[in-house]
XYZ file of C-alpha atoms in Angstrom:
565
model
C -14.465 22.946 -29.666
C -12.508 20.829 -33.302
C -10.139 18.791 -32.482
C -6.354 19.307 -32.991
C -5.479 16.834 -35.208
C -2.055 15.133 -35.286
C 0.375 14.911 -38.329
C 1.734 11.258 -36.690
C 0.760 8.571 -34.306
C 2.860 9.389 -30.956
C 2.446 9.567 -27.367
C 0.035 13.082 -28.091
C -2.157 10.736 -30.816
C -2.272 8.216 -28.294
C -3.801 10.064 -25.211
C -6.330 11.755 -28.327
C -7.486 8.895 -29.571
C -8.156 6.663 -26.861
C -9.545 10.500 -25.029
C -12.146 10.160 -28.333
C -12.994 6.450 -27.818
C -14.009 6.994 -24.644
C -16.644 9.882 -25.792
C -17.737 8.036 -29.058
C -19.026 5.145 -27.050
C -19.698 6.841 -24.686
C -22.195 8.528 -26.843
C -23.322 4.743 -28.902
C -23.094 2.748 -25.609
C -26.924 2.803 -24.968
C -27.452 1.855 -29.205
C -24.956 -0.697 -28.653
C -26.497 -2.175 -25.819
C -29.619 -2.337 -27.503
C -28.392 -4.571 -30.310
C -26.081 -6.647 -28.325
C -27.607 -10.585 -29.325
C -24.720 -12.638 -29.994
C -23.209 -14.658 -27.750
C -25.380 -13.548 -24.912
C -28.463 -11.099 -25.143
C -27.192 -9.248 -23.019
C -27.321 -6.339 -23.100
C -24.451 -5.441 -22.037
C -21.812 -5.003 -25.013
C -21.809 -1.042 -25.032
C -20.999 -0.652 -21.758
C -18.563 -3.035 -21.285
C -16.778 -1.641 -24.363
C -16.626 1.429 -22.361
C -15.203 0.767 -19.139
C -13.037 -1.224 -20.802
C -11.863 1.659 -22.841
C -12.088 4.024 -19.513
C -9.729 1.757 -17.944
C -7.239 2.273 -20.963
C -7.744 6.385 -21.206
C -7.019 6.250 -17.064
C -3.581 4.131 -17.517
C -2.510 6.978 -20.204
C -3.501 9.870 -18.064
C -1.123 7.990 -15.089
C 1.506 7.915 -17.094
C 1.265 11.524 -18.398
C 0.873 12.405 -15.517
C 3.570 10.787 -13.677
C 5.843 11.988 -16.752
C 4.465 15.635 -15.766
C 5.874 15.257 -12.722
C 9.350 13.815 -13.366
C 10.308 16.280 -16.385
C 8.511 18.557 -15.833
C 5.105 20.255 -17.637
C 6.925 20.171 -21.139
C 7.849 16.391 -21.511
C 5.566 14.336 -22.713
C 6.192 9.952 -22.313
C 7.511 8.469 -25.232
C 5.195 5.753 -27.903
C 6.191 2.749 -26.428
C 5.112 4.650 -22.761
C 1.620 5.776 -24.107
C 0.630 2.412 -25.830
C 2.102 0.413 -23.288
C -0.682 2.217 -20.899
C -2.862 1.972 -23.425
C -2.601 -1.477 -23.716
C -2.312 -2.603 -20.251
C -5.379 -0.535 -19.010
C -7.655 -1.933 -21.640
C -5.926 -5.382 -19.718
C -6.826 -5.562 -16.447
C -10.133 -3.612 -17.189
C -11.087 -5.466 -19.710
C -15.456 -6.520 -19.405
C -17.214 -9.267 -20.681
C -16.127 -10.754 -23.836
C -16.337 -7.686 -26.219
C -14.121 -5.810 -24.580
C -11.814 -8.670 -24.107
C -11.494 -8.341 -26.894
C -11.092 -4.867 -27.815
C -8.023 -5.458 -24.986
C -5.963 -7.471 -27.337
C -7.146 -5.341 -30.788
C -5.588 -2.545 -28.723
C -2.204 -5.105 -27.429
C -1.982 -6.058 -30.776
C -1.763 -2.210 -32.157
C 0.595 -1.199 -29.330
C 3.272 -4.520 -30.015
C 3.590 -2.242 -33.103
C 3.718 0.817 -31.803
C 5.970 0.226 -29.042
C 8.194 -2.789 -30.782
C 11.166 0.574 -30.682
C 10.854 1.892 -27.506
C 13.462 5.483 -28.153
C 11.413 6.368 -31.804
C 9.036 9.269 -30.943
C 6.099 8.672 -33.393
C 4.979 5.973 -35.877
C 3.605 7.212 -39.343
C 1.279 5.417 -42.088
C 2.956 2.371 -42.324
C 3.241 1.777 -38.989
C -0.156 2.232 -38.027
C -0.555 0.113 -40.712
C 1.210 -2.977 -39.936
C -0.417 -2.815 -36.093
C -3.961 -2.434 -37.728
C -2.887 -5.840 -38.824
C -1.009 -7.524 -36.158
C -4.358 -5.460 -33.766
C -6.859 -8.594 -35.692
C -4.336 -11.593 -36.630
C -4.032 -11.604 -32.575
C -7.929 -10.705 -31.564
C -8.206 -13.897 -33.638
C -5.889 -15.825 -32.057
C -6.806 -15.145 -28.664
C -10.813 -16.658 -29.778
C -10.923 -20.290 -28.520
C -13.276 -20.774 -32.464
C -13.303 -17.795 -34.417
C -16.936 -16.624 -35.566
C -17.575 -14.775 -38.995
C -20.194 -11.969 -38.415
C -18.778 -10.426 -35.253
C -15.813 -8.178 -33.956
C -13.503 -9.901 -35.688
C -14.271 -10.058 -38.851
C -14.744 -5.826 -38.983
C -11.221 -6.170 -37.158
C -9.461 -8.368 -40.836
C -11.603 -6.250 -42.510
C -10.092 -2.943 -40.888
C -6.218 -3.308 -41.676
C -7.077 -5.697 -44.849
C -8.255 -2.349 -45.642
C -6.106 -0.380 -44.528
C -2.900 -2.238 -46.146
C -4.317 -1.341 -49.196
C -3.740 2.237 -48.920
C -0.450 4.455 -49.383
C -0.131 7.913 -47.586
C -0.330 8.971 -43.993
C -1.584 8.070 -40.558
C -5.385 10.258 -41.824
C -5.348 8.118 -44.860
C -4.789 4.451 -43.299
C -7.409 5.536 -40.465
C -9.907 6.509 -42.475
C -9.584 3.538 -44.994
C -9.059 0.987 -42.037
C -12.622 3.266 -41.048
C -14.552 2.238 -44.243
C -13.379 -1.476 -44.575
C -15.281 -2.210 -41.127
C -18.168 0.103 -41.436
C -17.973 -1.603 -44.945
C -17.694 -5.418 -43.252
C -20.087 -4.547 -40.807
C -22.680 -3.702 -42.953
C -22.080 -7.522 -43.829
C -22.529 -8.935 -40.316
C -26.147 -9.805 -40.759
C -25.436 -11.558 -43.661
C -22.939 -13.838 -41.108
C -25.153 -15.080 -38.777
C -28.080 -15.890 -38.732
C -28.920 -14.806 -35.079
C -27.817 -10.879 -36.318
C -30.294 -11.485 -39.898
C -32.750 -12.593 -37.629
C -32.784 -9.759 -34.971
C -32.052 -7.341 -38.466
C -29.314 -5.964 -36.563
C -26.030 -5.814 -36.986
C -22.860 -7.066 -34.485
C -23.091 -5.199 -31.266
C -18.615 -5.260 -30.759
C -18.782 -4.725 -34.154
C -20.335 -1.686 -34.000
C -18.452 -0.224 -31.131
C -15.057 -1.060 -32.717
C -16.108 0.924 -35.675
C -16.557 3.430 -32.863
C -13.119 3.332 -31.591
C -12.373 3.791 -35.682
C -14.194 6.830 -36.207
C -11.609 8.072 -33.220
C -8.830 7.277 -35.054
C -10.177 9.484 -37.334
C -10.834 11.804 -35.572
C -7.635 12.117 -34.061
C -5.475 12.397 -36.946
C -8.212 14.140 -39.299
C -9.442 16.353 -37.218
C -12.787 15.500 -38.364
C -15.158 13.094 -36.817
C -17.161 10.216 -40.188
C -20.436 10.171 -40.317
C -22.134 8.214 -37.337
C -23.164 4.512 -38.073
C -27.009 3.473 -37.663
C -27.029 -0.154 -35.987
C -29.821 -1.648 -37.456
C -29.427 -3.619 -40.631
C -31.531 -2.303 -42.215
C -30.164 0.918 -41.662
C -27.468 1.090 -43.002
C -27.898 -1.957 -45.945
C -31.419 -1.261 -47.212
C -34.740 -4.047 -46.956
C -33.208 -6.467 -48.741
C -29.891 -6.386 -46.973
C -31.212 -9.316 -44.341
C -33.726 -11.477 -46.538
C -31.258 -14.107 -47.026
C -30.106 -14.074 -43.807
C -32.222 -16.049 -42.109
C -31.149 -19.079 -44.188
C -27.588 -18.253 -43.231
C -26.492 -21.376 -41.459
C -23.440 -21.210 -39.000
C -20.447 -23.837 -39.071
C -19.438 -23.400 -35.776
C -22.354 -22.169 -33.625
C -20.730 -23.451 -30.284
C -20.751 -19.671 -28.202
C -24.226 -19.361 -29.765
C -27.297 -20.656 -27.486
C -30.780 -20.627 -28.434
C -33.030 -19.922 -26.272
C -34.423 -23.762 -26.950
C -31.019 -25.498 -26.659
C -30.336 -23.444 -23.206
C -26.343 -23.397 -22.797
C -24.055 -22.030 -19.704
C -25.087 -20.850 -17.168
C -21.873 -18.797 -15.600
C -19.983 -15.839 -17.119
C -16.607 -15.925 -15.318
C -13.756 -13.177 -16.086
C -9.927 -13.099 -13.980
C -6.920 -11.528 -14.569
C -4.281 -14.468 -14.020
C -0.748 -13.928 -13.171
C 0.723 -17.119 -15.514
C 4.088 -18.522 -17.399
C 2.807 -19.400 -20.970
C 3.370 -23.122 -20.995
C 0.050 -22.677 -18.001
C -1.836 -21.117 -20.158
C -1.822 -22.805 -23.331
C -2.851 -25.724 -21.167
C -5.670 -23.529 -19.463
C -6.356 -23.146 -23.041
C -7.373 -26.354 -23.534
C -9.156 -27.287 -19.974
C -11.618 -23.529 -20.599
C -12.470 -24.640 -24.401
C -13.563 -28.810 -22.460
C -15.448 -26.531 -19.724
C -17.965 -24.167 -21.768
C -17.035 -21.746 -24.977
C -17.402 -18.298 -25.270
C -13.510 -19.103 -24.550
C -11.141 -15.898 -24.760
C -7.780 -15.241 -23.503
C -5.566 -12.057 -23.751
C -2.037 -10.173 -22.830
C 0.793 -12.133 -22.008
C 4.221 -11.693 -20.613
C 2.386 -13.123 -18.018
C -0.423 -11.189 -17.132
C -4.053 -12.254 -18.673
C -7.123 -11.486 -18.806
C -9.723 -14.558 -19.073
C -13.085 -14.788 -19.919
C -15.392 -17.898 -21.122
C -19.328 -19.137 -20.134
C -19.533 -22.158 -18.283
C -22.017 -24.274 -16.390
C -19.880 -24.566 -13.836
C -18.078 -21.274 -12.231
C -16.252 -23.515 -9.103
C -14.027 -25.222 -11.401
C -13.319 -22.436 -14.327
C -11.830 -20.146 -11.079
C -10.021 -23.618 -10.113
C -7.986 -24.244 -13.359
C -6.731 -20.253 -13.090
C -5.622 -21.527 -9.495
C -3.691 -24.338 -11.037
C -2.582 -22.123 -13.899
C -1.108 -19.217 -11.598
C -2.692 -17.160 -9.177
C -6.331 -15.231 -10.581
C -7.783 -12.297 -9.284
C -10.451 -9.776 -9.655
C -12.960 -12.534 -9.973
C -15.960 -11.606 -11.854
C -18.825 -13.990 -11.340
C -22.107 -13.747 -13.462
C -25.405 -15.436 -14.017
C -26.909 -15.076 -16.661
C -30.897 -13.770 -16.384
C -34.108 -14.986 -17.237
C -34.036 -13.984 -21.434
C -31.447 -14.370 -21.894
C -30.089 -17.203 -24.818
C -28.125 -18.145 -22.152
C -30.687 -19.564 -20.283
C -33.778 -22.320 -20.100
C -36.691 -21.540 -20.364
C -38.694 -21.039 -17.097
C -36.378 -23.562 -15.911
C -34.098 -20.637 -13.924
C -36.106 -17.871 -11.972
C -34.602 -14.599 -11.814
C -32.335 -14.707 -8.257
C -34.884 -12.019 -5.969
C -32.643 -9.392 -4.919
C -31.894 -9.690 -0.994
C -32.360 -5.939 0.656
C -28.877 -4.994 1.695
C -25.733 -5.191 0.804
C -22.034 -3.574 1.177
C -19.608 -3.628 -0.843
C -15.883 -2.936 -0.328
C -12.389 -2.543 -2.317
C -9.602 -4.137 -0.384
C -6.034 -4.020 -0.732
C -5.195 -7.815 -0.414
C -6.313 -11.324 -0.297
C -6.489 -11.923 3.321
C -8.867 -8.358 3.692
C -11.106 -9.676 1.177
C -11.507 -12.795 3.001
C -12.382 -10.819 5.925
C -14.847 -9.352 4.704
C -16.625 -11.138 2.382
C -17.435 -13.661 5.606
C -18.646 -10.368 7.423
C -20.839 -10.976 3.607
C -19.595 -7.701 2.562
C -19.237 -8.401 -1.976
C -15.058 -7.162 -2.208
C -13.012 -5.695 -5.475
C -9.431 -5.681 -4.775
C -7.274 -3.542 -5.495
C -3.615 -4.399 -6.549
C -1.250 -2.061 -5.853
C -0.893 0.683 -7.997
C -3.818 -0.161 -9.682
C -6.863 1.398 -8.537
C -10.320 -0.215 -9.903
C -11.766 2.063 -12.215
C -15.139 2.910 -11.853
C -17.009 -0.014 -14.029
C -15.633 -2.192 -11.169
C -17.132 -0.601 -8.527
C -20.215 -0.573 -10.337
C -19.783 -4.607 -11.737
C -19.434 -5.436 -8.027
C -22.547 -3.536 -6.550
C -25.088 -5.835 -9.812
C -23.490 -7.783 -8.168
C -24.501 -7.584 -4.740
C -27.415 -8.239 -6.296
C -30.076 -6.094 -3.815
C -31.819 -3.464 -3.622
C -29.431 -0.538 -1.236
C -25.432 -1.450 -1.421
C -23.342 0.296 1.236
C -20.116 1.864 -0.512
C -17.107 1.603 0.756
C -13.965 2.511 -0.870
C -11.561 2.594 1.987
C -8.466 4.478 -0.200
C -9.442 8.587 -0.206
C -7.560 8.330 -3.958
C -11.045 6.639 -5.047
C -13.083 8.776 -3.480
C -14.142 10.610 -7.445
C -14.380 7.129 -8.991
C -16.500 5.829 -6.083
C -18.742 8.779 -6.785
C -19.632 8.082 -9.846
C -19.015 4.306 -9.464
C -22.716 4.879 -6.894
C -24.392 7.912 -9.677
C -24.235 5.425 -11.964
C -25.612 2.548 -9.912
C -28.696 5.023 -8.762
C -29.737 5.653 -12.659
C -29.891 1.612 -12.761
C -32.933 1.326 -9.834
C -30.047 0.775 -6.885
C -29.440 3.115 -4.224
C -26.562 3.915 -3.290
C -24.320 5.374 0.152
C -21.345 6.195 -0.641
C -19.394 5.863 2.696
C -15.675 8.153 2.228
C -14.358 5.554 3.983
C -10.302 6.312 3.377
C -8.381 2.940 4.417
C -8.971 -0.393 4.971
C -9.687 -0.266 8.946
C -12.411 2.854 8.511
C -13.865 -0.217 6.496
C -13.909 -2.768 9.142
C -14.673 -0.811 11.551
C -17.305 0.251 9.693
C -18.442 -2.833 8.645
C -17.770 -4.407 12.122
C -21.497 -2.649 13.073
C -23.668 -2.802 10.098
C -27.193 -4.286 10.933
C -29.112 -5.250 7.701
C -32.245 -4.696 9.701
C -31.625 -1.823 10.413
C -33.203 0.661 8.365
C -31.016 2.468 5.543
C -30.586 6.169 6.488
C -29.671 4.049 10.023
C -27.792 1.855 9.033
C -25.140 4.017 7.469
C -25.184 6.943 9.865
C -23.963 4.217 12.321
C -21.478 3.450 9.768
C -20.356 6.277 8.992
C -20.135 7.290 12.925
C -17.827 4.054 13.397
C -15.186 4.746 10.404
C -15.139 7.967 11.328
C -14.042 7.315 14.576
C -11.414 5.220 13.218
C -7.363 6.952 12.855
C -5.901 5.449 10.487
C -2.078 4.773 9.916
C 0.088 2.412 7.660
C 3.635 1.178 7.396
C 4.706 1.261 3.980
C 8.729 1.092 2.417
C 9.186 3.977 0.199
C 9.635 3.918 -3.480
C 11.695 6.341 -4.810
C 13.619 10.320 -3.161
C 10.679 12.204 -1.827
C 9.936 15.449 0.080
C 8.077 14.954 3.056
C 5.936 15.995 6.035
C 8.480 14.441 8.029
C 11.757 15.339 5.565
C 13.492 14.066 2.253
C 13.310 10.151 2.211
C 15.403 7.920 -0.020
C 13.979 4.915 -2.040
C 13.843 1.893 0.406
C 13.380 4.105 3.917
C 10.443 2.461 5.732
C 7.708 5.412 6.215
C 5.028 5.876 8.981
C 2.256 7.539 7.359
C -0.249 9.153 10.241
C -3.512 9.578 7.614
C -2.036 9.887 4.715
C 1.575 12.040 6.232
C 3.822 10.579 6.713
C 4.830 11.144 10.207
C 8.432 9.287 11.048
C 10.962 7.989 8.410
C 13.343 5.872 9.093
C 15.123 2.182 8.671
C 13.857 -0.690 11.104
C 10.221 -1.937 9.813
C 9.623 -2.426 13.797
C 10.244 0.361 15.330
C 8.400 2.369 12.714
C 5.554 0.808 13.755
C 6.473 1.407 17.779
C 6.737 5.065 16.641
C 3.250 4.844 14.447
C 1.236 3.046 16.827
C 3.100 5.775 20.209
C 1.891 8.925 18.177
C -2.568 7.229 17.318
C -2.636 5.718 21.217
C -1.603 9.116 23.056
C -4.905 10.687 21.760
C -7.045 7.509 23.726
C -8.213 4.806 22.302
C -9.955 1.766 22.973
C -9.002 -0.479 20.083
C -6.607 -1.835 18.360
C -6.582 -2.911 13.850
C -3.202 -4.409 12.131
C -3.992 -5.820 8.922
C -0.514 -7.083 8.381
C 0.986 -7.278 4.925
C 2.828 -10.157 3.016
C 5.671 -8.473 3.764
C 6.423 -7.635 6.920
C 8.249 -8.512 9.251
C 7.106 -11.945 11.933
C 7.369 -10.739 15.271
C 6.282 -7.415 14.511
C 2.413 -8.495 14.784
C 3.729 -9.734 18.296
C 5.906 -6.790 19.317
C 3.147 -4.498 18.359
C 0.986 -6.541 20.784
C 2.693 -6.651 24.000
C 3.945 -2.644 23.750
C 0.493 -2.195 23.480
C -0.286 -4.302 26.911
C 2.608 -3.002 28.778
C 1.788 0.885 27.913
C -1.756 1.262 27.503
C -4.349 -0.224 29.900
C -7.370 -1.180 29.164
C -6.084 -1.914 25.189
C -7.513 -4.720 22.853
C -5.318 -5.720 20.354
C -6.843 -7.403 17.012
C -4.536 -8.821 14.085
C -5.809 -9.901 10.666
C -3.582 -11.197 7.594
C -3.759 -8.246 4.303
C -1.828 -10.507 2.155
C -0.074 -8.855 -1.151
C -1.682 -5.546 0.231
C 1.253 -3.353 -1.180
C 1.697 -1.975 2.467
C 3.218 -3.697 4.845
C 1.269 -2.895 7.925
C -1.939 -0.648 8.150
C -3.108 0.161 11.497
C -6.099 1.449 12.977
C -7.637 2.641 16.407
C -11.031 3.193 17.803
């Protein structure tokens, strides 16, 4: 079905653009992965760009859904809301060097689009300014910009747009054509691309995103772009590329010279001054340094030999989380020939989504690979796929630990299966069910038997939580107001009150009325200090032969998680 063109750049245009960009990257993902030779030939640029935009799409859709709930189906969010969500979603979901730069490009655009929070839309002049800010901010985020990369393509798009008058469609088309021409020139700017006979992978992805922008405003998709330099520019186009010499190739290690062994990525909560110091320290540790974000939240990407030092630098600057460390495999340009044989896959691993740092530590001690979920920011399927890969196992048991993550986890499992990994998804709905499943996990058993045992243990664990209401709402127990304490039993509100301990006791009593042998309590950082002691005492006094175990969950969203087995 033909795309209905948008006249102005408003919230609906943001939504349409993100959706079309995701489709375009989905179609081009394998092609872009195949031409990924710089800065690391690890064949994942297309995938990383896709996952970054997937996170942006999820954030934009969440804003529209929330607005429809609050104002009715006929309403829509402001341009500032939609653009801000796009930028934030890309920031928290950015994958790899290319995804991190794309996140900053989208953030730069959002800074212009959301400058006046009350403006419902912008026109061609606003789009020109947004493209310029995007290119400039992305270049500033890279420690050592190199021409012939996505940065060159972004700058060319902004330059072409700046010289164009007209509506958003005309500006978008000019930006696309400028980017396309710059992409064709990348093999002559970057020797490694010329030798391989390909264009820059990140730049190819950006051209696909800009093609989606054209389709958003014109209703027509531009002609597709070829990935090879020869196809784009002719056989003679790359003749001089072999002789090109980079002025600064600090992040383009050759197989002979070697280079950093690890890619380290994390989100970071930190002040601007701390981030400036962090940039200096990480720049001394490795290469391919990109730090994007602002307003207290940053995405950090760097290639290093000492991954621990890169994480420690983040700890000194603020609070790093969603930490991902990837070892470049044998055959990448960042490995020394023969000295680093590929790590052998383990037979079986458990991958789990956990809601707090404390539980992440508990699960990790039990041998699981964890994905940390922040309150209100569910991980995207790409993060789960990445965790499955990091587990480096032939067989993986996936524990989503959240009913709302069922479809996300299923999509991640399906993707991992296409990569030859055997994945079993156990539909755990709470972290306490995951704890019960992990407690009976035995890697030595046959895979099917292990999965059945873990599924049975999770299913036999009833779960509840005590949380604080964020807004007025209708519930199964009546109307709650913002700030009320809620007792939820298996996702339904059962008790409403004002005292955390009283609500926790009421919930525990309801759960133990059906029997039980073990109570698991997971305390959030904001839970009262005395709640665990009070609940343990209540179990001892009122319920014979029932044991209690207490864990610290950290910043997990809920004040208290309760499990009864």
